[in-house]
Coordinates of C-alpha atoms in Angstrom, one line a residue:
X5 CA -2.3 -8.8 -3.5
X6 CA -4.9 -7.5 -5.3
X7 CA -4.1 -5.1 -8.8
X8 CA -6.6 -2.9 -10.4
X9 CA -7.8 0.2 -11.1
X10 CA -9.3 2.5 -9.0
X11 CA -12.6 2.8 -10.9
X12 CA -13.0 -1.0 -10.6
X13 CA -12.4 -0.6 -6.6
X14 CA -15.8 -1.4 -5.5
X15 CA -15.8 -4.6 -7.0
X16 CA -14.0 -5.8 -3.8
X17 CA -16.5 -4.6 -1.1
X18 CA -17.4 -7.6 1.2
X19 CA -14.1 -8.5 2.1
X20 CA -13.4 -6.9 5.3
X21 CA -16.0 -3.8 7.3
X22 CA -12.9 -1.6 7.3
X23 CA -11.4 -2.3 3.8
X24 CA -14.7 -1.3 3.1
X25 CA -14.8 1.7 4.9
X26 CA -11.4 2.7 2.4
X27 CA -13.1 1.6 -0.3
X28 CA -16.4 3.9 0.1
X29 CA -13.6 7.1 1.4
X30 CA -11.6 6.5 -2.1
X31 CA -15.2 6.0 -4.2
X32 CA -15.8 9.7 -2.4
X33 CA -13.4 11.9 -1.8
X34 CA -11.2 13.3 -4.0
X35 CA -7.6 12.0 -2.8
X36 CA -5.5 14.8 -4.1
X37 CA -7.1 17.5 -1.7
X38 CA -5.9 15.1 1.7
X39 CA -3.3 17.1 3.6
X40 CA 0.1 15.4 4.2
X41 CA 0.5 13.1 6.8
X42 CA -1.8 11.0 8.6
X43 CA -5.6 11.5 8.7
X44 CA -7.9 9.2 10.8
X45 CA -11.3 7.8 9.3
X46 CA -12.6 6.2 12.1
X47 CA -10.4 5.1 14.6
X48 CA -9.5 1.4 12.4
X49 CA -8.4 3.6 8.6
X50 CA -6.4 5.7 8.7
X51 CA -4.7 7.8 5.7
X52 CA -0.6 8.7 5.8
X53 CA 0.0 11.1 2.0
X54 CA 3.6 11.3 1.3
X55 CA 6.4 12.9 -1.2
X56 CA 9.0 10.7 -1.5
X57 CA 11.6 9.7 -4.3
X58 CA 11.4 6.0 -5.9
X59 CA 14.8 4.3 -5.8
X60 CA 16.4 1.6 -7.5
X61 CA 15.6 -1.3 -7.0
X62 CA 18.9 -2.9 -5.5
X63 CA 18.7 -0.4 -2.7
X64 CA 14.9 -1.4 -1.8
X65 CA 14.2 -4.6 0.6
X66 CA 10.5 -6.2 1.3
X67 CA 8.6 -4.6 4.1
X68 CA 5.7 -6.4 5.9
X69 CA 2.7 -5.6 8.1
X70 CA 1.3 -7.9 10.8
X71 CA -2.2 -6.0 12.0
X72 CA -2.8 -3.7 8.9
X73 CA -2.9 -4.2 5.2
X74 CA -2.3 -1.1 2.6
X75 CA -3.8 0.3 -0.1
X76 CA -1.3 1.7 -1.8
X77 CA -2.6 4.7 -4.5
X78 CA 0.2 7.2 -6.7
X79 CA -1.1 10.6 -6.8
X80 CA 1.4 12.3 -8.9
X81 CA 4.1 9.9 -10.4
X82 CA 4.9 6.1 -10.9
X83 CA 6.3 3.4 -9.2
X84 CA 6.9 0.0 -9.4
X85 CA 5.9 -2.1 -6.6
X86 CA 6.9 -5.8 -5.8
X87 CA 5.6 -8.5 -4.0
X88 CA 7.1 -11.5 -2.2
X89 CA 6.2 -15.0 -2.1
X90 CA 5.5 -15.0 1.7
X91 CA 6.3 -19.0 2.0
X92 CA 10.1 -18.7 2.2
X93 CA 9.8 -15.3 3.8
X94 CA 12.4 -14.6 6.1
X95 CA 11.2 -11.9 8.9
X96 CA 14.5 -10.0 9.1
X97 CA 13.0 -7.7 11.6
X98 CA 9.7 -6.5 12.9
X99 CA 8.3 -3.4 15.6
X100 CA 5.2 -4.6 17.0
X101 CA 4.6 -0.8 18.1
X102 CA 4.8 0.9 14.5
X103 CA 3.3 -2.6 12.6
X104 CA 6.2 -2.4 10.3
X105 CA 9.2 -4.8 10.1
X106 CA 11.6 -5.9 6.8
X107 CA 11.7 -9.6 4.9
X108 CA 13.9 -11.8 2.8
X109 CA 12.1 -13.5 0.1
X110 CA 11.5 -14.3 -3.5
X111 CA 9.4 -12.3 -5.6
X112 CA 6.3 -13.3 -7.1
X113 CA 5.3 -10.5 -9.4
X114 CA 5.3 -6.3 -9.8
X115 CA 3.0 -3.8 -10.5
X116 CA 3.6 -0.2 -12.1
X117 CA 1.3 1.9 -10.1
X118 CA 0.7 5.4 -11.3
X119 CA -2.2 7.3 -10.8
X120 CA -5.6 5.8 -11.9
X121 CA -4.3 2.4 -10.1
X122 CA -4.0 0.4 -6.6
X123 CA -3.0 -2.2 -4.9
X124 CA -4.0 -3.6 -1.8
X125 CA -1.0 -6.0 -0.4
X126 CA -2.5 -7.8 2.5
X127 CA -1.2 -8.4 6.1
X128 CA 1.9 -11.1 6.1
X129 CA 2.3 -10.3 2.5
X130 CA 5.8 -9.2 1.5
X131 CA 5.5 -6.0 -0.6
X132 CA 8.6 -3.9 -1.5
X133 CA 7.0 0.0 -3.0
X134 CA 9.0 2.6 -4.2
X135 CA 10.9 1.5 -6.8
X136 CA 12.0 3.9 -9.8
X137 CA 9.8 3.1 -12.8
X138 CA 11.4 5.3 -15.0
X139 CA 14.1 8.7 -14.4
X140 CA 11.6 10.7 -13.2
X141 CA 11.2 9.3 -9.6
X142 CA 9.2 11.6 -7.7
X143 CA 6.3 10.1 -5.7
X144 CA 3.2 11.6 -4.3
X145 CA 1.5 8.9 -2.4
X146 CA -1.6 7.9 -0.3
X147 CA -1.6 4.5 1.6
X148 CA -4.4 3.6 3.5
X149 CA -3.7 1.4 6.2
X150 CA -6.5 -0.6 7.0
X151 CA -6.8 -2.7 10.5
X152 CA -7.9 -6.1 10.4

């Protein structure tokens, strides 16, 4: 998992050609004008913007990803997000076809996202977003999903 802020975002260029290829769209483009739902970069990024509600925590479980990490960014609200300690992860399920399937596991740390922040949670990595950070739970989203 990597925390930060999105001004400091270059600072992890080098680390994979298509994270970098996110990196250099965020650093360009102004995220709020995407249109909802998926946009394609280049065949391996790819963008999905979303409205969604952040729910408590009780009612959230840890998702996984086997062939693409996120980048997770709040447009418009805050979240909490949570990460899992993938060495006693339990795969409870997994799609190969969508790349998405839930775990069991303990968690390691959280991050309140809001806008100005990111995260990147990396493939295999347990990561649980949309929690409620506070009453006001609407959630404008963009995740990039990045193809290692």
């Amino acid at each position: 998992m990597i925390f930060d802020k999105i001004a400091n975002i270059g600072r992890y260029k080098g680390i994979n050609k298509n994270l970098d290829t996110a990196i250099d769209y965020i650093r360009n483009n102004d995220l709020s004008s995407l249109p909802m739902g998926r946009t394609e970069l280049d065949g391996e990024v790819y963008i999905n913007v979303m409205e969604a509600n952040a729910a408590p925590l009780e009612t959230k479980c840890y998702e996984i990803h086997k062939k693409y990490m996120d980048i997770q960014i709040d447009l418009s609200g805050t979240e909490i997000i949570y990460t899992g300690d993938s060495g006693d992860m339990v795969i409870d399920s997994f799609d190969e076809a969508t790349d998405f399937g839930t775990a069991s596991c303990h968690t390691l740390a959280s991050c309140q996202i809001g806008p100005g922040n990111f995260i990147i949670c990396m493939t295999n990595e347990p990561h649980m977003p949309g929690v409620a950070a506070s009453d006001d739970t609407f959630l404008k989203k963009a995740v990039f999903k990045v193809h290692i």
